[in-house]
Structure formats: structure tokens, C-alpha cells
Amino acid sequence: MTGFGKAEGHVADKKVHVELKSLNSKSLDLSTRIAPLYREKEMEIRGYLSKQLERGKVDFTLWVEKDATSATASINADMVGNYLRQIQDVSQAHGIAMDGADVWSVLVRMPDVVQTVAVEELSEEEWQEVFALVKVAAEELMQFRAQEGEALAEKFEKNLSRIEALMKEIEPFEKSRVEKIRQRLEERLAELTGVDYDRNRLEQELIYYIEKLDINEEKQRLTNHINYFRETMREGHGQGKKLGFIAQEMGREINTTGSKSNQAEMQNIVVMMKDELEQIKEQVLNVM
């Protein structure tokens, strides 16, 4: 789910910037910082991003660089008339001749005569241009995610293949341990001098004991889970949680194999299998 996307463009008299950053999260956690002019469109932005991005801790930023011409100056006519009347009254009372150019130069310096008014009305045409930039940034982020996903798929395949190889390395020890168990029990029984035992019953007990330690079912289920993991990866996006569940099931079979392994060599191999699986579990959190 890690990704980054950005877009920028000139809209009306402004340069608009859109940025999207995404990190791992079990669900969609979207935070936004939007320029005041476009805040009325926040719900529309959220709705679009929620549908496109689905999961991840996402930071969305939309900000503007305004050109110098984006603010226009206006003259307060009422204020000018008020000041002019007062100047005329004072001129008549004191017999001061009025010159139009001088009067105007005085008026424009008076407080609140010239006002700077920022143009902050959002037209539908402008919004469509800005929303197009939002789509470009989202698409770039999703492409980034797709590239990350391809790299993860290769990593997962290496981990799965390694687990399969380690599972085969267990087989020689698995076969030899049966005979070792038999020898160990017979040696212990031989130490019991003067004790007679039923050989047939011993064979039955050995079969029962060996069956309890048999890991063929665990190996078969683990193989099925590995194949299912691969099939799920090929199904496309939106499978992250499912892959996590499959990885948990793989862990159960590996743990059971470890608990049934009564040889150091087998247990060492199981530890290596667990290491490969942990790598999968860590990275599967980054899958949609």
C-alpha cells in the first residue's frame, strides 16, 4: 500500500498542486489538507479516493500558488463620496481653492478608499480542472503501488519456493528417525533385565507412537496452502487480507511440524521455514 503521487497545473490564475502519500494500514485512514477555495469539495474528493485507494494511511494535500494578478483592487465609491463632501465643506468654509488632481491624490490615500478583494468564487469549470489533477495524482499513486506489488510478488515467490525446498530437506531425517526411535526403545527394554515383553505389542505401540509423530498430513496441508497463496496472488488487487489469513494457516502447519520434530536437524529446518514465513507476514501487510 506504500505509494506516492502528485500532479500540478495552472488553473485560472493559480498554480494548483496535488500530492498523495500512502502507507500501510488495515483499513483506509484518509487525512486531507485542502486550500480554502476547494474545501466545499472535500466530500467529493474523499469519496473518489476511498473508492480508488481502498486501504492505507493516506495523506492528501491540495494547495495553491496564486499569481500577482489573482487579487484585484477596487475603489469604495461610498467612502470616496463621503471624503469628497467633507473636503468641499472645509474648502468653502476656509476659502480654499480646489484642484481636481490634488483632491484625487488626497482621496486615494484616505483609509478604506482602495480595497483589495481576493477572488474566491469557485466555478464548475475550474473545479473540473482541479479534480482532473486529483485523478492524475491518484493514478500515479496506484501505478507506484502496482510496481511495489510486482516486486512483492517476486519476493513472496522466493519465500514460498524456499519453504518448499526446506520441506523436502526434512524428508531424509523423517525416514531415518523411525528406525532411531525403534532402536532407542529396544535398547531401553534390553536394559530391563529379567523383564519379558510381548514383541507384537511392542510393534503395535511403535506404530501408534510413530503415527502420532507423522507429519505427512502437515506437509500436504502446507503444500495446499502454498499453492492457494500463489493462486490468490494471481487474482489481482484486493487480496491482502486473504493472503494474510493463508499465511496464518501456513504458520499453523509449520508450528505443528516443529512440535512433532524430535530431531535437532528437523527442528533447525523448521526454524528456517518460520523465518521465511515471517518475511511473508511482514510484507503481506503492504498488499491491497
GROMACS .gro file of C-alpha atoms in nm:
model
  288
    1MET     CA    1   0.000   0.000   0.000
    2THR     CA    2   0.301   0.229   0.008
    3GLY     CA    3   0.292   0.486  -0.269
    4PHE     CA    4   0.327   0.846  -0.377
    5GLY     CA    5   0.156   1.052  -0.642
    6LYS     CA    6   0.150   1.417  -0.739
    7ALA     CA    7   0.013   1.647  -1.006
    8GLU     CA    8   0.028   2.018  -1.073
    9GLY     CA    9  -0.116   2.254  -1.329
   10HIS     CA   10  -0.224   2.611  -1.399
   11VAL     CA   11  -0.594   2.661  -1.334
   12ALA     CA   12  -0.742   3.009  -1.390
   13ASP     CA   13  -0.491   3.247  -1.231
   14LYS     CA   14  -0.344   2.988  -0.993
   15LYS     CA   15  -0.092   2.704  -0.994
   16VAL     CA   16  -0.257   2.408  -0.823
   17HIS     CA   17  -0.056   2.132  -0.653
   18VAL     CA   18  -0.196   1.790  -0.551
   19GLU     CA   19   0.003   1.534  -0.350
   20LEU     CA   20  -0.089   1.188  -0.221
   21LYS     CA   21   0.116   0.971   0.016
   22SER     CA   22   0.016   0.624   0.130
   23LEU     CA   23   0.150   0.390   0.400
   24ASN     CA   24   0.037   0.053   0.538
   25SER     CA   25  -0.294   0.031   0.724
   26LYS     CA   26  -0.556  -0.241   0.776
   27SER     CA   27  -0.825  -0.002   0.651
   28LEU     CA   28  -0.844   0.336   0.477
   29ASP     CA   29  -0.727   0.618   0.702
   30LEU     CA   30  -0.755   0.935   0.493
   31SER     CA   31  -0.641   1.277   0.616
   32THR     CA   32  -0.678   1.587   0.398
   33ARG     CA   33  -0.536   1.936   0.378
   34ILE     CA   34  -0.727   2.138   0.121
   35ALA     CA   35  -0.694   2.501   0.013
   36PRO     CA   36  -0.991   2.710   0.141
   37LEU     CA   37  -1.138   2.768  -0.205
   38TYR     CA   38  -1.182   2.390  -0.261
   39ARG     CA   39  -1.288   2.278   0.086
   40GLU     CA   40  -1.651   2.262  -0.021
   41LYS     CA   41  -1.548   1.971  -0.246
   42GLU     CA   42  -1.387   1.768   0.033
   43MET     CA   43  -1.659   1.502   0.043
   44GLU     CA   44  -1.635   1.452  -0.332
   45ILE     CA   45  -1.256   1.414  -0.303
   46ARG     CA   46  -1.290   1.169  -0.013
   47GLY     CA   47  -1.549   0.963  -0.197
   48TYR     CA   48  -1.330   0.931  -0.505
   49LEU     CA   49  -1.012   0.846  -0.313
   50SER     CA   50  -1.191   0.592  -0.091
   51LYS     CA   51  -1.315   0.408  -0.397
   52GLN     CA   52  -0.981   0.414  -0.577
   53LEU     CA   53  -0.733   0.351  -0.295
   54GLU     CA   54  -0.938   0.114  -0.071
   55ARG     CA   55  -0.674   0.070   0.203
   56GLY     CA   56  -0.380   0.253   0.353
   57LYS     CA   57  -0.294   0.551   0.570
   58VAL     CA   58  -0.330   0.824   0.308
   59ASP     CA   59  -0.230   1.190   0.331
   60PHE     CA   60  -0.392   1.416   0.070
   61THR     CA   61  -0.277   1.774   0.014
   62LEU     CA   62  -0.422   2.030  -0.226
   63TRP     CA   63  -0.265   2.375  -0.219
   64VAL     CA   64  -0.236   2.675  -0.450
   65GLU     CA   65   0.019   2.928  -0.565
   66LYS     CA   66  -0.160   3.248  -0.659
   67ASP     CA   67  -0.030   3.482  -0.930
   68ALA     CA   68   0.010   3.851  -0.856
   69THR     CA   69  -0.299   3.920  -1.067
   70SER     CA   70  -0.519   3.694  -0.859
   71ALA     CA   71  -0.619   3.983  -0.632
   72THR     CA   72  -0.797   4.287  -0.779
   73ALA     CA   73  -0.814   4.636  -0.634
   74SER     CA   74  -1.149   4.811  -0.607
   75ILE     CA   75  -1.250   5.165  -0.508
   76ASN     CA   76  -1.507   5.214  -0.236
   77ALA     CA   77  -1.733   5.470  -0.408
   78ASP     CA   78  -1.935   5.545  -0.094
   79MET     CA   79  -1.621   5.619   0.103
   80VAL     CA   80  -1.487   5.845  -0.176
   81GLY     CA   81  -1.813   6.044  -0.185
   82ASN     CA   82  -1.808   6.087   0.194
   83TYR     CA   83  -1.449   6.212   0.194
   84LEU     CA   84  -1.514   6.444  -0.105
   85ARG     CA   85  -1.811   6.610   0.062
   86GLN     CA   86  -1.607   6.676   0.372
   87ILE     CA   87  -1.320   6.826   0.166
   88GLN     CA   88  -1.563   7.051  -0.023
   89ASP     CA   89  -1.723   7.171   0.301
   90VAL     CA   90  -1.384   7.255   0.453
   91SER     CA   91  -1.267   7.429   0.131
   92GLN     CA   92  -1.578   7.650   0.118
   93ALA     CA   93  -1.562   7.735   0.487
   94HIS     CA   94  -1.198   7.845   0.463
   95GLY     CA   95  -1.196   7.977   0.105
   96ILE     CA   96  -0.951   7.718  -0.022
   97ALA     CA   97  -0.950   7.666  -0.398
   98MET     CA   98  -0.989   7.302  -0.501
   99ASP     CA   99  -0.782   7.147  -0.778
  100GLY     CA  100  -0.922   6.816  -0.912
  101ALA     CA  101  -0.586   6.646  -0.946
  102ASP     CA  102  -0.477   6.744  -0.596
  103VAL     CA  103  -0.808   6.637  -0.444
  104TRP     CA  104  -0.789   6.295  -0.610
  105SER     CA  105  -0.432   6.236  -0.495
  106VAL     CA  106  -0.552   6.304  -0.140
  107LEU     CA  107  -0.860   6.085  -0.169
  108VAL     CA  108  -0.676   5.771  -0.282
  109ARG     CA  109  -0.459   5.792   0.029
  110MET     CA  110  -0.753   5.805   0.266
  111PRO     CA  111  -0.832   5.490   0.473
  112ASP     CA  112  -1.057   5.226   0.317
  113VAL     CA  113  -1.087   5.409  -0.018
  114VAL     CA  114  -0.892   5.147  -0.214
  115GLN     CA  115  -0.970   4.786  -0.115
  116THR     CA  116  -0.804   4.465  -0.225
  117VAL     CA  117  -1.060   4.195  -0.284
  118ALA     CA  118  -0.949   3.836  -0.339
  119VAL     CA  119  -1.146   3.647  -0.600
  120GLU     CA  120  -1.262   3.331  -0.415
  121GLU     CA  121  -1.558   3.207  -0.617
  122LEU     CA  122  -1.521   2.850  -0.742
  123SER     CA  123  -1.674   2.785  -1.082
  124GLU     CA  124  -1.769   2.437  -1.201
  125GLU     CA  125  -1.522   2.466  -1.491
  126GLU     CA  126  -1.235   2.542  -1.254
  127TRP     CA  127  -1.331   2.259  -1.022
  128GLN     CA  128  -1.334   2.007  -1.307
  129GLU     CA  129  -0.979   2.109  -1.399
  130VAL     CA  130  -0.866   2.075  -1.037
  131PHE     CA  131  -1.045   1.740  -0.996
  132ALA     CA  132  -0.864   1.617  -1.306
  133LEU     CA  133  -0.536   1.686  -1.123
  134VAL     CA  134  -0.665   1.486  -0.824
  135LYS     CA  135  -0.729   1.193  -1.059
  136VAL     CA  136  -0.380   1.221  -1.210
  137ALA     CA  137  -0.218   1.214  -0.864
  138ALA     CA  138  -0.431   0.915  -0.759
  139GLU     CA  139  -0.344   0.728  -1.078
  140GLU     CA  140   0.027   0.793  -1.024
  141LEU     CA  141  -0.001   0.660  -0.668
  142MET     CA  142  -0.179   0.346  -0.789
  143GLN     CA  143   0.090   0.290  -1.054
  144PHE     CA  144   0.350   0.323  -0.780
  145ARG     CA  145   0.160   0.065  -0.577
  146ALA     CA  146   0.141  -0.168  -0.878
  147GLN     CA  147   0.519  -0.156  -0.918
  148GLU     CA  148   0.563  -0.227  -0.549
  149GLY     CA  149   0.317  -0.514  -0.583
  150GLU     CA  150   0.518  -0.675  -0.864
  151ALA     CA  151   0.832  -0.656  -0.652
  152LEU     CA  152   0.646  -0.809  -0.358
  153ALA     CA  153   0.512  -1.092  -0.573
  154GLU     CA  154   0.869  -1.184  -0.671
  155LYS     CA  155   0.973  -1.172  -0.306
  156PHE     CA  156   0.680  -1.391  -0.200
  157GLU     CA  157   0.763  -1.646  -0.470
  158LYS     CA  158   1.121  -1.672  -0.343
  159ASN     CA  159   0.997  -1.722   0.014
  160LEU     CA  160   0.744  -1.987  -0.092
  161SER     CA  161   0.997  -2.174  -0.303
  162ARG     CA  162   1.241  -2.168  -0.012
  163ILE     CA  163   0.977  -2.314   0.222
  164GLU     CA  164   0.905  -2.591  -0.031
  165ALA     CA  165   1.277  -2.668  -0.060
  166LEU     CA  166   1.316  -2.681   0.318
  167MET     CA  167   1.016  -2.911   0.343
  168LYS     CA  168   1.192  -3.158   0.113
  169GLU     CA  169   1.507  -3.135   0.323
  170ILE     CA  170   1.308  -3.274   0.618
  171GLU     CA  171   1.224  -3.600   0.437
  172PRO     CA  172   1.560  -3.786   0.489
  173PHE     CA  173   1.551  -3.714   0.863
  174GLU     CA  174   1.185  -3.808   0.879
  175LYS     CA  175   1.254  -4.155   0.737
  176SER     CA  176   1.562  -4.223   0.947
  177ARG     CA  177   1.404  -4.115   1.273
  178VAL     CA  178   1.158  -4.409   1.266
  179GLU     CA  179   1.443  -4.656   1.286
  180LYS     CA  180   1.618  -4.446   1.550
  181ILE     CA  181   1.303  -4.447   1.765
  182ARG     CA  182   1.279  -4.825   1.731
  183GLN     CA  183   1.644  -4.874   1.827
  184ARG     CA  184   1.617  -4.639   2.124
  185LEU     CA  185   1.314  -4.823   2.263
  186GLU     CA  186   1.469  -5.167   2.213
  187GLU     CA  187   1.790  -5.053   2.388
  188ARG     CA  188   1.589  -4.928   2.684
  189LEU     CA  189   1.394  -5.254   2.701
  190ALA     CA  190   1.717  -5.454   2.685
  191GLU     CA  191   1.841  -5.267   2.991
  192LEU     CA  192   1.544  -5.406   3.187
  193THR     CA  193   1.697  -5.741   3.283
  194GLY     CA  194   1.462  -6.017   3.375
  195VAL     CA  195   1.165  -5.846   3.216
  196ASP     CA  196   0.984  -6.022   2.937
  197TYR     CA  197   0.765  -5.830   2.691
  198ASP     CA  198   0.537  -5.907   2.402
  199ARG     CA  199   0.708  -5.829   2.070
  200ASN     CA  200   0.378  -5.796   1.890
  201ARG     CA  201   0.252  -5.547   2.148
  202LEU     CA  202   0.577  -5.356   2.111
  203GLU     CA  203   0.522  -5.330   1.737
  204GLN     CA  204   0.168  -5.205   1.794
  205GLU     CA  205   0.288  -4.939   2.038
  206LEU     CA  206   0.563  -4.835   1.798
  207ILE     CA  207   0.314  -4.795   1.515
  208TYR     CA  208   0.089  -4.585   1.740
  209TYR     CA  209   0.380  -4.370   1.858
  210ILE     CA  210   0.515  -4.319   1.507
  211GLU     CA  211   0.170  -4.225   1.379
  212LYS     CA  212   0.149  -3.956   1.647
  213LEU     CA  213   0.475  -3.810   1.515
  214ASP     CA  214   0.387  -3.846   1.148
  215ILE     CA  215   0.397  -3.511   0.962
  216ASN     CA  216   0.268  -3.620   0.622
  217GLU     CA  217  -0.067  -3.450   0.676
  218GLU     CA  218   0.101  -3.128   0.785
  219LYS     CA  219   0.325  -3.136   0.478
  220GLN     CA  220   0.028  -3.194   0.249
  221ARG     CA  221  -0.175  -2.911   0.403
  222LEU     CA  222   0.126  -2.680   0.388
  223THR     CA  223   0.168  -2.760   0.018
  224ASN     CA  224  -0.200  -2.684  -0.040
  225HIS     CA  225  -0.169  -2.351   0.143
  226ILE     CA  226   0.137  -2.255  -0.061
  227ASN     CA  227  -0.047  -2.330  -0.386
  228TYR     CA  228  -0.351  -2.137  -0.266
  229PHE     CA  229  -0.128  -1.841  -0.177
  230ARG     CA  230   0.008  -1.838  -0.532
  231GLU     CA  231  -0.341  -1.863  -0.684
  232THR     CA  232  -0.463  -1.575  -0.468
  233MET     CA  233  -0.169  -1.356  -0.574
  234ARG     CA  234  -0.273  -1.404  -0.937
  235GLU     CA  235  -0.630  -1.290  -0.866
  236GLY     CA  236  -0.529  -0.922  -0.864
  237HIS     CA  237  -0.567  -0.642  -0.610
  238GLY     CA  238  -0.786  -0.654  -0.302
  239GLN     CA  239  -0.643  -0.985  -0.177
  240GLY     CA  240  -0.416  -0.857   0.101
  241LYS     CA  241  -0.630  -0.971   0.393
  242LYS     CA  242  -0.687  -1.308   0.231
  243LEU     CA  243  -0.314  -1.360   0.183
  244GLY     CA  244  -0.265  -1.275   0.549
  245PHE     CA  245  -0.513  -1.545   0.652
  246ILE     CA  246  -0.341  -1.804   0.430
  247ALA     CA  247  -0.004  -1.711   0.582
  248GLN     CA  248  -0.152  -1.775   0.928
  249GLU     CA  249  -0.265  -2.122   0.820
  250MET     CA  250   0.081  -2.193   0.681
  251GLY     CA  251   0.223  -2.095   1.019
  252ARG     CA  252  -0.001  -2.345   1.199
  253GLU     CA  253   0.124  -2.633   0.984
  254ILE     CA  254   0.489  -2.530   1.027
  255ASN     CA  255   0.444  -2.499   1.405
  256THR     CA  256   0.281  -2.843   1.425
  257THR     CA  257   0.566  -2.989   1.221
  258GLY     CA  258   0.810  -2.834   1.468
  259SER     CA  259   0.628  -2.977   1.769
  260LYS     CA  260   0.641  -3.326   1.613
  261SER     CA  261   1.007  -3.299   1.518
  262ASN     CA  262   1.211  -3.482   1.778
  263GLN     CA  263   1.542  -3.440   1.599
  264ALA     CA  264   1.765  -3.133   1.615
  265GLU     CA  265   1.823  -3.140   1.238
  266MET     CA  266   1.448  -3.130   1.168
  267GLN     CA  267   1.390  -2.855   1.422
  268ASN     CA  268   1.665  -2.642   1.265
  269ILE     CA  269   1.495  -2.675   0.928
  270VAL     CA  270   1.160  -2.579   1.083
  271VAL     CA  271   1.321  -2.265   1.227
  272MET     CA  272   1.439  -2.167   0.878
  273MET     CA  273   1.086  -2.225   0.743
  274LYS     CA  274   0.947  -1.999   1.014
  275ASP     CA  275   1.197  -1.729   0.917
  276GLU     CA  276   1.080  -1.737   0.554
  277LEU     CA  277   0.717  -1.726   0.666
  278GLU     CA  278   0.781  -1.427   0.894
  279GLN     CA  279   0.918  -1.237   0.596
  280ILE     CA  280   0.594  -1.311   0.411
  281LYS     CA  281   0.381  -1.197   0.706
  282GLU     CA  282   0.570  -0.869   0.735
  283GLN     CA  283   0.534  -0.785   0.367
  284VAL     CA  284   0.177  -0.908   0.323
  285LEU     CA  285   0.068  -0.606   0.528
  286ASN     CA  286   0.173  -0.396   0.230
  287VAL     CA  287  -0.065  -0.577  -0.006
  288MET     CA  288  -0.401  -0.429  -0.100
   0.00000   0.00000   0.00000
